[in-house]
Amino acid sequence: MSAVMITRKVTRKWEKLPGKNTFCCDGRVMMARQKGVFYLTLFLIVGTCSLFFAFECPYLAVHLSPAIPVFAVLLFVFVVAMLLRTSFSDPGVLPRALPEEANFIEMEIEAANGNVMAGQRPPPRIKNVQINNQIVKLKYCYTCKIFRPPRASHCSICDNCVDRFDHHCPWVGNCVGKRNYRYFYLFTLSLSLLTIYIFAFNIVHVVLREYRNIFEHVVSLTPHCTVLEVLVCFFTLWSVVGLTGFHTYLISLNQTTNEDIKGSWSGKNRVQNPYSHKNFIKNCCEVLCGPTYPSVLDRRGVMLEDSTRPTPSDASAASTYKSTNPVSQTTKSSAPLIPNEHTPEEAKPSIGAGTQKSTSSPKEEKPPSPTSPNAVAPAVIKESAH
Amino acid sequence: MASLHYYELMTETSLHSSINFHNLQELRHSASLANKVFIQRDYTDGTVCKFQTKFPSELDSRIERTLFEDTVKTLNNYYAEAEKIGGQSYLEGCLACLTVYLIFLCIETRYEKVLKKISRYIQEQNEKVYAPRGLLITDPIERGMRVIEISVYEDRGSSGSSSGSSTTSSSGR
């Protein structure tokens, strides 16, 4: 053996993840593929706030109070931090089923469906579960080869199933799901406050300046920046504040945007929302103050390139993301059935018509789509590995 | 002692049984993977992480029902503890929000602490209960918290009979 040390580049799991995400900082940052609108968001927030700090704040600090720019800085830092946290974190992506699990589910489905006559379309793959005394249908995802957990949905833009899928937000360049929904909400809330704050103090600045002009018989023009800021804030206000209001409404009912758009829980003949605590405070607390869920993706885990040993599914060993050894399925005469114990006897799907390959439910734009939020300088790149 | 009960089991099954005494190392080297059983999630209480305690038929001849149910119930309790919404989770949430979530760079969240406990528990269960029966549990977090994957091993030296086969009627449980 030569004495030369060959440094092998370590392959991390994020490099082999399916789906259309982009990863940065060696797997610490996870975003959607199209990031253009996110850069626009950042630019607008940073730009407007920079103008505010450069032109308004000196005047206001001197003539009114130095607390004004200080509070503005705090708010600005919070907004950017929440934006980066929303954009860079894993929204709650569900990993795809490994071959053994996929086969297991297939066998279960086949056993549940019984014999399908040749030429007949197989029934749609739906599982009924009972949640808090309501029947909820779980759909099968053909891409991820799993039955989607309740409230999960497949994002066609990112090509992932996301837990508690809310919507895909191009403004933050990421999906909004279970893990980053509260950051998203805090982002819109703090951005609303920031917008109102800047808007208000722009007006104050203009009024003060004009007042002094009249009093001191001095002519000085209102800076153009102020006008620009007022314009940006004005248009932002309507959209972002509206969005915050909409999400506050959703949180109080413990619903997701996806469910709201589909009308899952509305209407007389439909199931009532089984996840709601029927209490506004409880719902808010669950969504905003609930536990911080960990990412199940393990992006930074090291991939073992071991293909000689049989795959030990040992909990303590670093598991390979893809099983290196295909498992020899023992052929059994009777298909192993672990029926869902809450599946009613008529497990055969009730919907006979059209097998929808309902893998994608793209929710690209939120209903009140925000126009330009205030752009702020990302002085600190927030690394959110969680 | 579990091994004694095990010996009884072995003597009862007259047909060839692939149950052998394994420890974790032996399992990897001398046993080959025969089958995998997947314990699904139980959604009756909502979206909290909870697994079905229904005993799968493939494990009929491999492990006692009570041991299996104990394992799953303990895991469910751990997850319930992690996802509990109460005073501590509020405190954690508010504190984190005030520090702009930078505090998570320094301290571990409660969920992560419980996950570590779960990982230790699973390893302990594997060593003490499952590996001696030729089974191995995979931590659910490695499968996206969707399933508990139980790998069923059989001895390489065995005459190729499928391990989880329901044809071997072992009544001892």
PDB file of N, CA, C and O in Angstrom, chain B residues 2-14 17 19 60-64 133 170-173:
ATOM      1  N   ALA B   2     -35.552 -14.594  30.554  1.00  0.00           N
ATOM      2  CA  ALA B   2     -36.080 -14.703  29.198  1.00  0.00           C
ATOM      3  C   ALA B   2     -35.504 -15.914  28.466  1.00  0.00           C
ATOM      4  O   ALA B   2     -36.186 -16.580  27.710  1.00  0.00           O
ATOM      5  N   SER B   3     -34.235 -16.207  28.697  1.00  0.00           N
ATOM      6  CA  SER B   3     -33.592 -17.292  27.947  1.00  0.00           C
ATOM      7  C   SER B   3     -34.193 -18.639  28.341  1.00  0.00           C
ATOM      8  O   SER B   3     -34.301 -19.551  27.541  1.00  0.00           O
ATOM      9  N   LEU B   4     -34.608 -18.769  29.599  1.00  0.00           N
ATOM     10  CA  LEU B   4     -35.178 -20.041  30.044  1.00  0.00           C
ATOM     11  C   LEU B   4     -36.515 -20.257  29.347  1.00  0.00           C
ATOM     12  O   LEU B   4     -36.780 -21.322  28.799  1.00  0.00           O
ATOM     13  N   HIS B   5     -37.304 -19.210  29.350  1.00  0.00           N
ATOM     14  CA  HIS B   5     -38.596 -19.281  28.676  1.00  0.00           C
ATOM     15  C   HIS B   5     -38.391 -19.619  27.213  1.00  0.00           C
ATOM     16  O   HIS B   5     -39.152 -20.332  26.590  1.00  0.00           O
ATOM     17  N   TYR B   6     -37.320 -19.107  26.716  1.00  0.00           N
ATOM     18  CA  TYR B   6     -36.960 -19.323  25.347  1.00  0.00           C
ATOM     19  C   TYR B   6     -36.643 -20.769  25.064  1.00  0.00           C
ATOM     20  O   TYR B   6     -37.021 -21.327  24.041  1.00  0.00           O
ATOM     21  N   TYR B   7     -35.949 -21.360  26.001  1.00  0.00           N
ATOM     22  CA  TYR B   7     -35.568 -22.767  25.849  1.00  0.00           C
ATOM     23  C   TYR B   7     -36.820 -23.624  25.775  1.00  0.00           C
ATOM     24  O   TYR B   7     -36.925 -24.540  24.978  1.00  0.00           O
ATOM     25  N   GLU B   8     -37.793 -23.267  26.625  1.00  0.00           N
ATOM     26  CA  GLU B   8     -39.067 -23.985  26.614  1.00  0.00           C
ATOM     27  C   GLU B   8     -39.719 -23.877  25.249  1.00  0.00           C
ATOM     28  O   GLU B   8     -40.234 -24.831  24.705  1.00  0.00           O
ATOM     29  N   LEU B   9     -39.688 -22.686  24.733  1.00  0.00           N
ATOM     30  CA  LEU B   9     -40.281 -22.436  23.423  1.00  0.00           C
ATOM     31  C   LEU B   9     -39.637 -23.332  22.376  1.00  0.00           C
ATOM     32  O   LEU B   9     -40.294 -23.923  21.542  1.00  0.00           O
ATOM     33  N   MET B  10     -38.337 -23.395  22.432  1.00  0.00           N
ATOM     34  CA  MET B  10     -37.607 -24.144  21.420  1.00  0.00           C
ATOM     35  C   MET B  10     -37.944 -25.619  21.500  1.00  0.00           C
ATOM     36  O   MET B  10     -38.093 -26.287  20.482  1.00  0.00           O
ATOM     37  N   THR B  11     -38.068 -26.125  22.695  1.00  0.00           N
ATOM     38  CA  THR B  11     -38.334 -27.558  22.795  1.00  0.00           C
ATOM     39  C   THR B  11     -39.757 -27.882  22.360  1.00  0.00           C
ATOM     40  O   THR B  11     -40.041 -28.987  21.930  1.00  0.00           O
ATOM     41  N   GLU B  12     -40.621 -26.914  22.496  1.00  0.00           N
ATOM     42  CA  GLU B  12     -42.013 -27.179  22.133  1.00  0.00           C
ATOM     43  C   GLU B  12     -42.226 -27.309  20.643  1.00  0.00           C
ATOM     44  O   GLU B  12     -43.016 -28.105  20.182  1.00  0.00           O
ATOM     45  N   THR B  13     -41.522 -26.501  19.904  1.00  0.00           N
ATOM     46  CA  THR B  13     -41.725 -26.560  18.453  1.00  0.00           C
ATOM     47  C   THR B  13     -40.964 -27.742  17.886  1.00  0.00           C
ATOM     48  O   THR B  13     -39.749 -27.797  17.919  1.00  0.00           O
ATOM     49  N   SER B  14     -41.681 -28.675  17.369  1.00  0.00           N
ATOM     50  CA  SER B  14     -41.039 -29.883  16.883  1.00  0.00           C
ATOM     51  C   SER B  14     -40.450 -29.666  15.495  1.00  0.00           C
ATOM     52  O   SER B  14     -39.448 -30.219  15.134  1.00  0.00           O
ATOM     53  N   SER B  17     -37.075 -24.902  13.722  1.00  0.00           N
ATOM     54  CA  SER B  17     -37.309 -23.511  14.096  1.00  0.00           C
ATOM     55  C   SER B  17     -36.031 -22.721  13.874  1.00  0.00           C
ATOM     56  O   SER B  17     -34.944 -23.202  14.120  1.00  0.00           O
ATOM     57  N   ILE B  19     -35.355 -20.107  15.414  1.00  0.00           N
ATOM     58  CA  ILE B  19     -35.066 -19.268  16.572  1.00  0.00           C
ATOM     59  C   ILE B  19     -33.781 -19.760  17.211  1.00  0.00           C
ATOM     60  O   ILE B  19     -33.671 -20.887  17.621  1.00  0.00           O
ATOM     61  N   ASP B  60     -45.659 -14.019  15.407  1.00  0.00           N
ATOM     62  CA  ASP B  60     -46.316 -14.985  16.282  1.00  0.00           C
ATOM     63  C   ASP B  60     -45.355 -15.982  16.898  1.00  0.00           C
ATOM     64  O   ASP B  60     -45.406 -16.289  18.078  1.00  0.00           O
ATOM     65  N   SER B  61     -44.480 -16.509  16.065  1.00  0.00           N
ATOM     66  CA  SER B  61     -43.608 -17.567  16.547  1.00  0.00           C
ATOM     67  C   SER B  61     -42.299 -17.037  17.099  1.00  0.00           C
ATOM     68  O   SER B  61     -41.461 -17.803  17.558  1.00  0.00           O
ATOM     69  N   ARG B  62     -42.130 -15.742  17.048  1.00  0.00           N
ATOM     70  CA  ARG B  62     -40.807 -15.209  17.384  1.00  0.00           C
ATOM     71  C   ARG B  62     -40.745 -14.566  18.761  1.00  0.00           C
ATOM     72  O   ARG B  62     -39.714 -14.632  19.419  1.00  0.00           O
ATOM     73  N   ILE B  63     -41.808 -13.916  19.128  1.00  0.00           N
ATOM     74  CA  ILE B  63     -41.733 -13.166  20.381  1.00  0.00           C
ATOM     75  C   ILE B  63     -43.072 -13.200  21.083  1.00  0.00           C
ATOM     76  O   ILE B  63     -44.117 -13.356  20.446  1.00  0.00           O
ATOM     77  N   GLU B  64     -43.018 -13.069  22.394  1.00  0.00           N
ATOM     78  CA  GLU B  64     -44.257 -13.062  23.153  1.00  0.00           C
ATOM     79  C   GLU B  64     -45.012 -11.763  22.929  1.00  0.00           C
ATOM     80  O   GLU B  64     -44.437 -10.694  22.813  1.00  0.00           O
ATOM     81  N   ARG B 133     -33.956 -13.168  20.043  1.00  0.00           N
ATOM     82  CA  ARG B 133     -35.010 -13.854  19.306  1.00  0.00           C
ATOM     83  C   ARG B 133     -34.847 -13.693  17.802  1.00  0.00           C
ATOM     84  O   ARG B 133     -35.762 -13.999  17.040  1.00  0.00           O
ATOM     85  N   SER B 170     -46.433 -22.803  16.364  1.00  0.00           N
ATOM     86  CA  SER B 170     -45.834 -22.824  17.693  1.00  0.00           C
ATOM     87  C   SER B 170     -46.867 -22.267  18.659  1.00  0.00           C
ATOM     88  O   SER B 170     -47.289 -21.128  18.560  1.00  0.00           O
ATOM     89  N   SER B 171     -47.258 -23.118  19.547  1.00  0.00           N
ATOM     90  CA  SER B 171     -48.302 -22.667  20.455  1.00  0.00           C
ATOM     91  C   SER B 171     -47.736 -21.982  21.681  1.00  0.00           C
ATOM     92  O   SER B 171     -48.424 -21.296  22.394  1.00  0.00           O
ATOM     93  N   GLY B 172     -46.458 -22.231  21.901  1.00  0.00           N
ATOM     94  CA  GLY B 172     -45.878 -21.656  23.106  1.00  0.00           C
ATOM     95  C   GLY B 172     -45.773 -20.139  23.012  1.00  0.00           C
ATOM     96  O   GLY B 172     -45.209 -19.607  22.091  1.00  0.00           O
ATOM     97  N   ARG B 173     -46.329 -19.504  23.920  1.00  0.00           N
ATOM     98  CA  ARG B 173     -46.235 -18.043  23.918  1.00  0.00           C
ATOM     99  C   ARG B 173     -46.169 -17.511  25.340  1.00  0.00           C
ATOM    100  O   ARG B 173     -46.939 -17.892  26.174  1.00  0.00           O
TER     101      ARG B 173
END
